[in-house]
Amino acid sequence: MEDGRFSLRATSTIHADVVVCGGGVAGAMAAVAAARAGASVVLVERYGFLGGNATAGAVAQFNSWQTANGRRVVGGLADEVVARLGRYGGAGEHATFVMSTGHRMDRVEYAPEVLKLVLDDMVQEAGVRPLLHASVLDVAVAGRQIEAVHVLTKSGVIALRARVLIDASGDIDALKRAGADFLELDDGEALQPATMMFRFGPIDFARFDALSKAEIAALARRGYDEGRLARAALHSSRDPFSDDGWFNISRLGIDATDAMALGAAEIEGRRQAWAAARYLRECVPGCEGGQLRAFGTQVGVRETRRILGDHVLTSAELLLPEQFPDAIAAGAYPIDIHPAAGGELRYEGLGDDHAYQIPYRSLIPVGFDNALVVGRGVSATHSAHAAIRVMTISMAVGQAAGVAAAIAAKQRAGVRAVPIQALRERLLGDGAKLA
Ligand SMILES: Cc1cc2nc3c(=O)[nH]c(=O)nc-3n(C[C@H](O)[C@H](O)[C@H](O)COP(=O)(O)OP(=O)(O)OC[C@H]3O[C@@H](n4cnc5c(N)ncnc54)[C@H](O)[C@@H]3O)c2cc1C
């Protein structure tokens, strides 16, 4: 390194009980939970801040905390995130939200910039060592063990040696490098599209919010038919600090693990967002005085790789709902599939008191003894993933994986040897909901 030339060999090594790759909401919660459970933790993130889709992607609303009739199914660390956002003034209250499909859910709108602070606070207070501006480069494997994760940083390549790896990179890059197996799409399925979120304002919310569902639908349809909106929707959330909204109305049908396609989507996403902002200003009541104020740092990515786990969660199991003895999280978000191009959402609502469970086995990658997957890469079919991918559930699964990894690291017996009842009791004690 000294003479300026770059080596792909690691120049330093860090040891930890648990290494978490990816600092989205799932990874951040996993790191905090593992550290609070007594593990030494390094959290790797390619950006200079945490949050992933929740901050870089500016998604700006945590959806679906409860069943349609109001029974809470997500708590624990996710609740703490909202409470901390509230202390900064960076989140609204839990509020009922009726989707364009008529489905009732509970959501919390938040300021993505404030979420960065909250996640900083939580990882620092828990004693997690964040390694920011670090990208997964390679993974050393010996048989069924992950030996080390090599990350590329400004200081060169660092080797991270841990007893347990949690892959929270969304795209599951670390386990991809390790040679893990992934689920394929079935015939007729396509990856859900990415979206470039954008901030628009000021909005006269008295007039904008007074629009009926039918009026919103008609405006969205007109914008789409005229080729000015890439998606026939005006879906948005309100910034808690201002009269601005974050709009989720672009659509980019790509595989975001394809580098060229991802770069092209950033450019196309900004183009679509600019055109949509113009449509808002010219055609939507309450938006006449607004302008596009910011893009997401990157396109938000809904779906890429899904790991092949010990259990592949299916939509039939969610709809039943199947009761799993190793349930480590619950959810009530419906199956919500955005078409990659054109068309309407495929939306399968759930019954009034319907919640489903996520089994621990869906976090365990086939072929490895010391790795777990959290967030949008969990082992689930395309349609089951379309429900469990949301941030509330991702945080709950992250919390569970963090505790499990801390137990596995302490026992030195691999992730399949984690005593499920002890894990579940610890999670319930920490305020998590498992049904
Ligand atoms: C447009 C859009 C709208 C959505 N709407 C909602 C909604 O309204 N409500 C809701 O609850 N959910 C919503 N979701 C879903 C939700 O945002 C995501 O599924 C969830 O945030 C996934 O979290 P994650 O931590 O698993 O992954 P991600 O958020 O993708 O985080 C992965 C992290 O890993 C990092 N990373 C990736 N690769 C590497 C690497 N090689 N090395 C180092 N770091 C790496 C990334 O920078 C990122 O921080 C939406 C998603 C999108 C895209």
CSV table of C-alpha atoms and ligand atoms in Angstrom, one decimal:
chain,number,residue,atom,x,y,z
A,1,MET,CA,0.0,0.0,0.0
A,2,GLU,CA,2.8,2.4,0.9
A,3,ASP,CA,3.9,3.1,-2.7
A,4,GLY,CA,0.3,3.7,-3.7
A,5,ARG,CA,-0.2,0.4,-5.5
A,6,PHE,CA,-3.2,-1.6,-4.4
A,7,SER,CA,-3.2,-5.1,-3.2
A,8,LEU,CA,-6.2,-7.4,-3.1
A,9,ARG,CA,-4.6,-9.2,-0.1
A,10,ALA,CA,-5.8,-8.2,3.3
A,11,THR,CA,-3.5,-5.9,5.1
A,12,SER,CA,-5.1,-6.1,8.5
A,13,THR,CA,-7.5,-8.5,10.3
A,14,ILE,CA,-10.3,-7.7,12.8
A,15,HIS,CA,-11.8,-10.5,15.0
A,16,ALA,CA,-15.3,-10.4,16.3
A,17,ASP,CA,-18.0,-12.9,17.5
A,18,VAL,CA,-20.4,-11.7,14.9
A,19,VAL,CA,-19.9,-9.8,11.6
A,20,VAL,CA,-22.9,-8.3,10.0
A,21,CYS,CA,-22.5,-7.4,6.3
A,22,GLY,CA,-24.9,-4.6,5.3
A,23,GLY,CA,-26.3,-1.9,7.5
A,24,GLY,CA,-29.9,-1.6,6.3
A,25,VAL,CA,-32.6,-1.8,8.9
A,26,ALA,CA,-32.3,-5.6,9.1
A,27,GLY,CA,-28.5,-5.5,9.5
A,28,ALA,CA,-28.5,-2.6,12.0
A,29,MET,CA,-31.1,-4.4,14.2
A,30,ALA,CA,-29.2,-7.6,13.9
A,31,ALA,CA,-26.0,-5.9,15.0
A,32,VAL,CA,-27.6,-4.1,17.9
A,33,ALA,CA,-29.4,-7.2,19.1
A,34,ALA,CA,-26.2,-9.3,18.9
A,35,ALA,CA,-24.2,-6.7,20.8
A,36,ARG,CA,-26.9,-6.3,23.5
A,37,ALA,CA,-26.9,-10.1,23.9
A,38,GLY,CA,-23.2,-10.0,24.7
A,39,ALA,CA,-21.4,-10.5,21.4
A,40,SER,CA,-18.6,-8.4,20.0
A,41,VAL,CA,-19.9,-7.2,16.6
A,42,VAL,CA,-18.6,-5.5,13.5
A,43,LEU,CA,-21.1,-4.0,11.2
A,44,VAL,CA,-20.0,-3.5,7.6
A,45,GLU,CA,-21.7,-0.9,5.4
A,46,ARG,CA,-20.7,0.3,1.9
A,47,TYR,CA,-22.1,3.8,2.5
A,48,GLY,CA,-21.1,6.3,5.2
A,49,PHE,CA,-24.4,5.9,7.0
A,50,LEU,CA,-26.8,3.1,7.9
A,51,GLY,CA,-30.4,2.4,6.8
A,52,GLY,CA,-30.1,1.0,3.3
A,53,ASN,CA,-33.5,1.4,1.5
A,54,ALA,CA,-34.8,3.1,4.6
A,55,THR,CA,-32.3,6.0,4.3
A,56,ALA,CA,-30.4,5.8,1.0
A,57,GLY,CA,-33.6,4.6,-0.8
A,58,ALA,CA,-35.7,7.2,1.1
A,59,VAL,CA,-38.6,4.8,1.6
A,60,ALA,CA,-39.8,7.0,4.5
A,61,GLN,CA,-42.6,4.9,5.9
A,62,PHE,CA,-42.6,1.8,8.1
A,63,ASN,CA,-45.7,-0.2,7.1
A,64,SER,CA,-47.8,-2.7,8.7
A,65,TRP,CA,-47.2,-3.1,12.4
A,66,GLN,CA,-50.5,-4.8,13.1
A,67,THR,CA,-53.4,-6.8,11.6
A,68,ALA,CA,-56.2,-5.0,9.8
A,69,ASN,CA,-58.2,-5.1,13.1
A,70,GLY,CA,-55.4,-3.6,15.1
A,71,ARG,CA,-53.6,-6.5,16.8
A,72,ARG,CA,-49.9,-5.7,17.1
A,73,VAL,CA,-47.5,-8.2,15.4
A,74,VAL,CA,-44.2,-6.2,15.4
A,75,GLY,CA,-42.6,-4.8,18.4
A,76,GLY,CA,-39.1,-5.0,20.1
A,77,LEU,CA,-36.3,-3.0,18.5
A,78,ALA,CA,-38.6,-1.7,15.7
A,79,ASP,CA,-40.7,0.0,18.4
A,80,GLU,CA,-37.5,1.5,19.9
A,81,VAL,CA,-36.5,2.9,16.5
A,82,VAL,CA,-39.8,4.7,16.3
A,83,ALA,CA,-39.6,6.0,19.9
A,84,ARG,CA,-36.1,7.3,19.2
A,85,LEU,CA,-37.2,8.9,15.9
A,86,GLY,CA,-40.0,10.6,17.9
A,87,ARG,CA,-37.5,12.0,20.4
A,88,TYR,CA,-35.7,13.7,17.5
A,89,GLY,CA,-39.1,14.9,16.1
A,90,GLY,CA,-38.4,12.7,13.1
A,91,ALA,CA,-41.5,10.5,12.9
A,92,GLY,CA,-45.2,10.9,12.9
A,93,GLU,CA,-47.5,8.8,15.0
A,94,HIS,CA,-48.7,5.4,14.2
A,95,ALA,CA,-51.6,6.1,11.8
A,96,THR,CA,-54.1,4.0,9.9
A,97,PHE,CA,-53.5,4.0,6.2
A,98,VAL,CA,-55.9,2.6,3.6
A,99,MET,CA,-54.1,1.4,0.5
A,100,SER,CA,-55.5,2.1,-3.0
A,101,THR,CA,-56.5,-1.6,-2.9
A,102,GLY,CA,-58.7,-0.9,0.2
A,103,HIS,CA,-56.4,-2.8,2.6
A,104,ARG,CA,-56.2,-1.1,6.0
A,105,MET,CA,-52.8,-1.0,7.7
A,106,ASP,CA,-50.8,0.9,10.3
A,107,ARG,CA,-47.9,3.0,9.2
A,108,VAL,CA,-45.3,5.4,10.6
A,109,GLU,CA,-43.9,8.1,8.4
A,110,TYR,CA,-40.4,9.3,9.2
A,111,ALA,CA,-37.6,11.5,8.0
A,112,PRO,CA,-34.8,9.4,6.4
A,113,GLU,CA,-32.1,11.8,7.5
A,114,VAL,CA,-33.1,11.4,11.2
A,115,LEU,CA,-33.2,7.7,10.9
A,116,LYS,CA,-29.5,7.9,10.1
A,117,LEU,CA,-28.9,9.5,13.5
A,118,VAL,CA,-31.1,7.0,15.3
A,119,LEU,CA,-29.3,4.1,13.9
A,120,ASP,CA,-25.9,5.7,14.7
A,121,ASP,CA,-27.1,6.1,18.3
A,122,MET,CA,-28.3,2.6,18.6
A,123,VAL,CA,-25.2,0.9,17.2
A,124,GLN,CA,-22.9,3.1,19.2
A,125,GLU,CA,-24.7,2.7,22.5
A,126,ALA,CA,-24.8,-1.1,22.0
A,127,GLY,CA,-21.0,-1.2,21.5
A,128,VAL,CA,-21.2,-2.3,17.8
A,129,ARG,CA,-18.1,-1.4,15.8
A,130,PRO,CA,-19.4,0.1,12.6
A,131,LEU,CA,-17.1,-0.3,9.6
A,132,LEU,CA,-18.5,2.3,7.2
A,133,HIS,CA,-17.4,2.9,3.6
A,134,ALA,CA,-16.5,-0.8,3.4
A,135,SER,CA,-17.7,-3.1,0.6
A,136,VAL,CA,-17.8,-6.9,0.6
A,137,LEU,CA,-15.0,-8.0,-1.7
A,138,ASP,CA,-14.6,-11.7,-1.1
A,139,VAL,CA,-15.3,-14.5,1.4
A,140,ALA,CA,-13.0,-17.2,2.6
A,141,VAL,CA,-14.7,-20.6,3.1
A,142,ALA,CA,-13.5,-23.9,4.6
A,143,GLY,CA,-16.1,-26.6,4.1
A,144,ARG,CA,-19.3,-25.5,5.8
A,145,GLN,CA,-17.6,-22.6,7.7
A,146,ILE,CA,-17.3,-19.0,6.7
A,147,GLU,CA,-13.7,-18.2,7.8
A,148,ALA,CA,-13.4,-14.6,6.9
A,149,VAL,CA,-15.1,-11.8,5.0
A,150,HIS,CA,-12.7,-9.5,3.1
A,151,VAL,CA,-13.9,-5.9,2.7
A,152,LEU,CA,-12.6,-3.2,0.5
A,153,THR,CA,-12.0,0.1,2.3
A,154,LYS,CA,-10.0,3.3,1.9
A,155,SER,CA,-7.3,1.7,4.0
A,156,GLY,CA,-7.1,-1.3,1.8
A,157,VAL,CA,-8.5,-4.8,2.2
A,158,ILE,CA,-9.5,-5.8,5.7
A,159,ALA,CA,-10.1,-9.4,6.7
A,160,LEU,CA,-13.0,-9.8,9.2
A,161,ARG,CA,-12.9,-13.1,11.1
A,162,ALA,CA,-16.0,-14.0,13.0
A,163,ARG,CA,-17.7,-17.0,14.6
A,164,VAL,CA,-21.0,-16.1,12.9
A,165,LEU,CA,-21.7,-14.1,9.7
A,166,ILE,CA,-25.0,-12.4,9.3
A,167,ASP,CA,-25.6,-11.4,5.6
A,168,ALA,CA,-27.8,-8.4,5.7
A,169,SER,CA,-26.6,-6.9,2.4
A,170,GLY,CA,-30.0,-7.1,0.7
A,171,ASP,CA,-28.4,-8.6,-2.3
A,172,ILE,CA,-26.8,-11.2,-0.1
A,173,ASP,CA,-23.4,-10.4,-1.6
A,174,ALA,CA,-21.3,-12.1,1.1
A,175,LEU,CA,-23.0,-15.5,0.8
A,176,LYS,CA,-23.0,-15.1,-3.0
A,177,ARG,CA,-19.2,-14.8,-2.8
A,178,ALA,CA,-19.1,-17.8,-0.5
A,179,GLY,CA,-20.8,-19.9,-3.1
A,180,ALA,CA,-24.2,-20.3,-1.5
A,181,ASP,CA,-27.3,-21.4,-3.4
A,182,PHE,CA,-30.1,-19.1,-4.2
A,183,LEU,CA,-33.8,-19.5,-5.2
A,184,GLU,CA,-34.8,-19.0,-8.8
A,185,LEU,CA,-37.9,-17.2,-10.1
A,186,ASP,CA,-40.6,-19.5,-11.3
A,187,ASP,CA,-42.0,-19.2,-14.9
A,188,GLY,CA,-44.0,-16.1,-15.3
A,189,GLU,CA,-42.4,-14.4,-12.3
A,190,ALA,CA,-40.1,-11.3,-12.6
A,191,LEU,CA,-38.0,-9.5,-10.0
A,192,GLN,CA,-40.0,-6.7,-8.4
A,193,PRO,CA,-39.0,-3.3,-9.9
A,194,ALA,CA,-36.7,-0.7,-8.2
A,195,THR,CA,-38.0,2.8,-7.6
A,196,MET,CA,-36.3,6.2,-7.4
A,197,MET,CA,-37.9,7.9,-4.5
A,198,PHE,CA,-38.1,11.7,-4.7
A,199,ARG,CA,-38.9,14.5,-2.4
A,200,PHE,CA,-41.4,17.1,-3.6
A,201,GLY,CA,-42.8,20.2,-1.9
A,202,PRO,CA,-44.1,22.3,-0.6
A,203,ILE,CA,-47.5,20.6,-0.8
A,204,ASP,CA,-50.8,22.1,0.4
A,205,PHE,CA,-51.7,19.0,2.4
A,206,ALA,CA,-55.1,20.4,3.3
A,207,ARG,CA,-56.1,20.1,-0.4
A,208,PHE,CA,-53.9,17.1,-1.3
A,209,ASP,CA,-55.2,15.0,1.5
A,210,ALA,CA,-58.8,16.0,0.8
A,211,LEU,CA,-58.6,14.2,-2.6
A,212,SER,CA,-60.7,11.1,-2.5
A,213,LYS,CA,-59.3,7.6,-3.4
A,214,ALA,CA,-61.2,7.8,-6.6
A,215,GLU,CA,-59.8,11.2,-7.5
A,216,ILE,CA,-56.2,10.1,-6.7
A,217,ALA,CA,-56.7,6.9,-8.8
A,218,ALA,CA,-58.1,9.0,-11.8
A,219,LEU,CA,-55.2,11.5,-11.6
A,220,ALA,CA,-52.7,8.6,-11.4
A,221,ARG,CA,-54.3,6.8,-14.3
A,222,ARG,CA,-54.3,9.9,-16.4
A,223,GLY,CA,-50.6,10.6,-15.7
A,224,TYR,CA,-49.8,7.0,-16.6
A,225,ASP,CA,-51.9,7.0,-19.8
A,226,GLU,CA,-50.3,10.2,-20.9
A,227,GLY,CA,-46.8,8.7,-20.4
A,228,ARG,CA,-45.9,11.2,-17.7
A,229,LEU,CA,-46.0,8.7,-14.8
A,230,ALA,CA,-44.2,5.4,-15.0
A,231,ARG,CA,-46.6,3.9,-12.4
A,232,ALA,CA,-50.3,4.6,-12.1
A,233,ALA,CA,-50.1,5.7,-8.5
A,234,LEU,CA,-49.5,8.9,-6.4
A,235,HIS,CA,-48.2,6.9,-3.4
A,236,SER,CA,-46.4,9.2,-1.0
A,237,SER,CA,-45.5,9.8,2.7
A,238,ARG,CA,-45.2,13.1,4.4
A,239,ASP,CA,-42.0,14.5,5.8
A,240,PRO,CA,-42.5,15.1,9.5
A,241,PHE,CA,-40.5,18.4,9.5
A,242,SER,CA,-42.0,20.2,6.5
A,243,ASP,CA,-44.8,20.4,3.9
A,244,ASP,CA,-42.8,18.0,1.6
A,245,GLY,CA,-43.7,14.5,0.6
A,246,TRP,CA,-41.6,11.5,-0.5
A,247,PHE,CA,-43.1,10.0,-3.7
A,248,ASN,CA,-42.9,6.4,-4.7
A,249,ILE,CA,-44.1,6.7,-8.3
A,250,SER,CA,-41.2,5.5,-10.6
A,251,ARG,CA,-40.7,2.0,-11.8
A,252,LEU,CA,-37.5,0.4,-13.0
A,253,GLY,CA,-37.6,-3.2,-14.1
A,254,ILE,CA,-34.0,-4.3,-13.5
A,255,ASP,CA,-31.9,-6.9,-11.8
A,256,ALA,CA,-30.1,-4.6,-9.3
A,257,THR,CA,-27.2,-7.1,-9.0
A,258,ASP,CA,-26.3,-6.3,-12.6
A,259,ALA,CA,-23.9,-3.4,-12.3
A,260,MET,CA,-24.6,-1.8,-15.7
A,261,ALA,CA,-28.4,-2.2,-15.3
A,262,LEU,CA,-28.2,-0.6,-11.8
A,263,GLY,CA,-26.3,2.4,-13.1
A,264,ALA,CA,-28.7,2.9,-16.0
A,265,ALA,CA,-31.6,2.6,-13.6
A,266,GLU,CA,-30.3,5.5,-11.4
A,267,ILE,CA,-30.3,7.7,-14.5
A,268,GLU,CA,-33.6,6.6,-15.8
A,269,GLY,CA,-35.1,6.8,-12.2
A,270,ARG,CA,-34.1,10.5,-12.0
A,271,ARG,CA,-35.6,11.1,-15.4
A,272,GLN,CA,-38.9,9.5,-14.3
A,273,ALA,CA,-38.9,11.3,-11.0
A,274,TRP,CA,-38.4,14.7,-12.8
A,275,ALA,CA,-41.2,14.0,-15.2
A,276,ALA,CA,-43.5,12.9,-12.3
A,277,ALA,CA,-42.7,16.0,-10.3
A,278,ARG,CA,-43.7,18.1,-13.3
A,279,TYR,CA,-47.0,16.2,-13.6
A,280,LEU,CA,-47.7,16.7,-9.9
A,281,ARG,CA,-47.1,20.5,-10.2
A,282,GLU,CA,-49.2,20.8,-13.3
A,283,CYS,CA,-52.1,18.5,-12.6
A,284,VAL,CA,-52.5,17.5,-9.0
A,285,PRO,CA,-54.4,19.8,-6.5
A,286,GLY,CA,-52.2,20.9,-3.7
A,287,CYS,CA,-49.0,20.4,-5.6
A,288,GLU,CA,-49.0,23.6,-7.8
A,289,GLY,CA,-46.4,25.4,-5.7
A,290,GLY,CA,-44.0,22.4,-5.3
A,291,GLN,CA,-40.9,21.3,-6.9
A,292,LEU,CA,-38.6,18.3,-6.8
A,293,ARG,CA,-36.2,18.9,-3.9
A,294,ALA,CA,-34.2,15.7,-3.7
A,295,PHE,CA,-33.7,12.2,-5.1
A,296,GLY,CA,-33.0,9.2,-3.0
A,297,THR,CA,-29.2,8.6,-2.7
A,298,GLN,CA,-29.9,5.5,-4.8
A,299,VAL,CA,-32.8,3.7,-6.3
A,300,GLY,CA,-34.7,1.7,-3.8
A,301,VAL,CA,-34.4,-2.0,-4.5
A,302,ARG,CA,-37.3,-4.3,-3.6
A,303,GLU,CA,-36.0,-7.7,-4.6
A,304,THR,CA,-32.8,-9.4,-5.8
A,305,ARG,CA,-31.3,-12.6,-4.4
A,306,ARG,CA,-33.2,-14.8,-2.0
A,307,ILE,CA,-31.2,-17.5,-0.2
A,308,LEU,CA,-31.9,-21.2,-0.4
A,309,GLY,CA,-32.5,-21.8,3.3
A,310,ASP,CA,-33.3,-24.8,5.5
A,311,HIS,CA,-36.9,-23.8,5.0
A,312,VAL,CA,-38.3,-21.9,2.0
A,313,LEU,CA,-41.3,-19.9,3.2
A,314,THR,CA,-44.2,-19.9,0.8
A,315,SER,CA,-47.2,-17.7,0.3
A,316,ALA,CA,-49.5,-20.7,1.0
A,317,GLU,CA,-47.9,-20.8,4.5
A,318,LEU,CA,-48.4,-17.1,5.0
A,319,LEU,CA,-52.1,-17.3,3.9
A,320,LEU,CA,-52.9,-20.4,6.0
A,321,PRO,CA,-51.2,-19.2,8.3
A,322,GLU,CA,-48.8,-22.0,9.2
A,323,GLN,CA,-47.7,-22.1,12.8
A,324,PHE,CA,-44.0,-22.7,13.1
A,325,PRO,CA,-42.5,-24.1,16.3
A,326,ASP,CA,-39.3,-22.1,15.5
A,327,ALA,CA,-41.2,-18.8,14.7
A,328,ILE,CA,-38.9,-15.9,15.5
A,329,ALA,CA,-40.9,-13.0,14.0
A,330,ALA,CA,-44.4,-12.3,12.8
A,331,GLY,CA,-46.0,-10.0,10.1
A,332,ALA,CA,-49.2,-8.8,8.7
A,333,TYR,CA,-48.2,-7.1,5.5
A,334,PRO,CA,-50.1,-8.5,2.5
A,335,ILE,CA,-48.6,-10.0,-0.6
A,336,ASP,CA,-47.8,-6.9,-2.6
A,337,ILE,CA,-46.2,-7.6,-6.0
A,338,HIS,CA,-45.3,-4.6,-8.2
A,339,PRO,CA,-45.1,-5.5,-11.9
A,340,ALA,CA,-41.7,-4.9,-13.4
A,341,ALA,CA,-43.3,-3.0,-16.3
A,342,GLY,CA,-46.8,-1.5,-16.7
A,343,GLY,CA,-49.8,-3.1,-15.1
A,344,GLU,CA,-51.4,-3.0,-11.7
A,345,LEU,CA,-50.2,-4.2,-8.4
A,346,ARG,CA,-50.9,-7.8,-7.5
A,347,TYR,CA,-52.2,-7.5,-4.0
A,348,GLU,CA,-53.5,-10.3,-1.8
A,349,GLY,CA,-55.0,-8.8,1.3
A,350,LEU,CA,-55.2,-10.8,4.5
A,351,GLY,CA,-58.2,-11.3,6.8
A,352,ASP,CA,-59.0,-8.9,9.6
A,353,ASP,CA,-57.0,-10.7,12.3
A,354,HIS,CA,-54.6,-12.5,10.0
A,355,ALA,CA,-50.9,-12.6,10.9
A,356,TYR,CA,-48.2,-15.0,9.8
A,357,GLN,CA,-44.9,-16.2,11.2
A,358,ILE,CA,-41.3,-16.4,9.9
A,359,PRO,CA,-39.4,-19.6,11.0
A,360,TYR,CA,-35.8,-19.4,12.1
A,361,ARG,CA,-34.9,-22.1,9.5
A,362,SER,CA,-35.6,-19.6,6.7
A,363,LEU,CA,-32.7,-17.5,8.0
A,364,ILE,CA,-30.2,-20.4,7.7
A,365,PRO,CA,-28.4,-20.9,4.4
A,366,VAL,CA,-28.2,-24.5,3.2
A,367,GLY,CA,-24.6,-25.6,3.2
A,368,PHE,CA,-23.2,-23.4,5.9
A,369,ASP,CA,-23.0,-23.8,9.7
A,370,ASN,CA,-22.1,-20.3,10.9
A,371,ALA,CA,-24.2,-18.0,8.7
A,372,LEU,CA,-27.6,-16.4,8.8
A,373,VAL,CA,-29.5,-14.2,6.4
A,374,VAL,CA,-31.8,-11.3,7.3
A,375,GLY,CA,-34.0,-8.8,5.6
A,376,ARG,CA,-35.0,-9.0,2.0
A,377,GLY,CA,-32.8,-12.0,1.2
A,378,VAL,CA,-34.4,-14.4,3.6
A,379,SER,CA,-35.4,-17.8,2.2
A,380,ALA,CA,-38.9,-17.3,0.7
A,381,THR,CA,-40.6,-17.8,-2.6
A,382,HIS,CA,-41.1,-14.7,-4.8
A,383,SER,CA,-44.7,-14.2,-3.6
A,384,ALA,CA,-43.9,-14.8,0.1
A,385,HIS,CA,-41.0,-12.4,-0.1
A,386,ALA,CA,-43.5,-9.8,-1.5
A,387,ALA,CA,-45.1,-9.8,2.0
A,388,ILE,CA,-42.2,-10.3,4.4
A,389,ARG,CA,-39.8,-7.8,2.7
A,390,VAL,CA,-41.1,-4.7,4.5
A,391,MET,CA,-39.1,-2.9,7.0
A,392,THR,CA,-41.1,-3.7,10.1
A,393,ILE,CA,-40.7,-7.4,9.5
A,394,SER,CA,-37.1,-6.9,8.4
A,395,MET,CA,-36.3,-5.3,11.7
A,396,ALA,CA,-38.0,-8.1,13.6
A,397,VAL,CA,-36.1,-10.7,11.7
A,398,GLY,CA,-32.9,-8.8,12.2
A,399,GLN,CA,-33.4,-8.6,15.9
A,400,ALA,CA,-34.0,-12.4,16.1
A,401,ALA,CA,-30.9,-13.2,14.0
A,402,GLY,CA,-28.7,-10.9,16.2
A,403,VAL,CA,-29.7,-12.8,19.3
A,404,ALA,CA,-29.3,-16.1,17.6
A,405,ALA,CA,-25.9,-15.2,16.3
A,406,ALA,CA,-24.8,-14.1,19.8
A,407,ILE,CA,-26.0,-17.4,21.3
A,408,ALA,CA,-24.3,-19.4,18.5
A,409,ALA,CA,-21.0,-17.5,18.9
A,410,LYS,CA,-21.0,-18.2,22.7
A,411,GLN,CA,-21.9,-21.9,22.3
A,412,ARG,CA,-19.4,-22.3,19.4
A,413,ALA,CA,-21.7,-24.9,18.0
A,414,GLY,CA,-23.1,-23.4,14.9
A,415,VAL,CA,-26.4,-21.7,14.1
A,416,ARG,CA,-28.5,-24.9,13.9
A,417,ALA,CA,-27.6,-25.7,17.6
A,418,VAL,CA,-29.2,-22.5,18.9
A,419,PRO,CA,-31.9,-23.6,21.4
A,420,ILE,CA,-35.1,-22.3,19.9
A,421,GLN,CA,-37.1,-21.9,23.1
A,422,ALA,CA,-34.4,-19.9,24.7
A,423,LEU,CA,-34.2,-17.7,21.6
A,424,ARG,CA,-37.9,-17.2,21.5
A,425,GLU,CA,-38.1,-16.4,25.3
A,426,ARG,CA,-35.3,-13.9,25.0
A,427,LEU,CA,-37.1,-12.2,22.0
A,428,LEU,CA,-40.4,-12.1,23.9
A,429,GLY,CA,-38.6,-10.7,26.9
A,430,ASP,CA,-37.2,-7.9,24.7
A,431,GLY,CA,-40.7,-7.0,23.5
A,432,ALA,CA,-40.7,-8.8,20.2
A,433,LYS,CA,-43.9,-10.4,18.9
A,434,LEU,CA,-43.8,-13.9,17.5
A,435,ALA,CA,-47.4,-14.4,16.4
B,1,LIG,C1,-39.4,1.8,-3.4
B,1,LIG,C2,-39.6,1.0,-2.2
B,1,LIG,C3,-40.7,1.2,-1.4
B,1,LIG,C4,-40.9,0.5,-0.3
B,1,LIG,N1,-42.0,0.8,0.5
B,1,LIG,C5,-42.0,0.3,1.8
B,1,LIG,C6,-42.9,0.8,2.7
B,1,LIG,O1,-43.7,1.7,2.4
B,1,LIG,N2,-42.8,0.3,4.0
B,1,LIG,C7,-41.9,-0.7,4.3
B,1,LIG,O2,-41.9,-1.1,5.5
B,1,LIG,N3,-41.1,-1.3,3.4
B,1,LIG,C8,-41.1,-0.8,2.2
B,1,LIG,N4,-40.2,-1.3,1.2
B,1,LIG,C9,-39.4,-2.5,1.5
B,1,LIG,C10,-38.2,-2.2,2.4
B,1,LIG,O3,-37.7,-0.9,2.2
B,1,LIG,C11,-37.0,-3.1,2.2
B,1,LIG,O4,-37.5,-4.4,1.9
B,1,LIG,C12,-36.2,-3.2,3.4
B,1,LIG,O5,-35.7,-1.9,3.7
B,1,LIG,C13,-35.1,-4.2,3.3
B,1,LIG,O6,-34.1,-4.0,4.3
B,1,LIG,P1,-32.7,-4.8,4.3
B,1,LIG,O7,-32.0,-4.2,5.5
B,1,LIG,O8,-33.0,-6.2,4.1
B,1,LIG,O9,-32.0,-4.4,2.9
B,1,LIG,P2,-31.5,-3.0,2.3
B,1,LIG,O10,-32.3,-1.9,2.8
B,1,LIG,O11,-31.3,-3.2,0.9
B,1,LIG,O12,-30.0,-2.8,3.1
B,1,LIG,C14,-28.9,-3.5,2.6
B,1,LIG,C15,-27.7,-2.7,3.1
B,1,LIG,O13,-26.5,-3.4,2.8
B,1,LIG,C16,-25.6,-2.5,2.2
B,1,LIG,N5,-24.8,-3.3,1.2
B,1,LIG,C17,-25.3,-3.9,0.1
B,1,LIG,N6,-24.3,-4.5,-0.6
B,1,LIG,C18,-23.2,-4.3,0.2
B,1,LIG,C19,-21.9,-4.8,0.0
B,1,LIG,N7,-21.5,-5.5,-1.0
B,1,LIG,N8,-21.0,-4.4,1.0
B,1,LIG,C20,-21.3,-3.6,2.0
B,1,LIG,N9,-22.6,-3.2,2.2
B,1,LIG,C21,-23.5,-3.6,1.3
B,1,LIG,C22,-26.5,-1.5,1.5
B,1,LIG,O14,-25.8,-0.2,1.3
B,1,LIG,C23,-27.6,-1.3,2.6
B,1,LIG,O15,-27.3,-0.4,3.6
B,1,LIG,C24,-40.0,-0.6,0.0
B,1,LIG,C25,-38.9,-0.8,-0.8
B,1,LIG,C26,-38.7,-0.1,-1.9
B,1,LIG,C27,-37.5,-0.3,-2.7
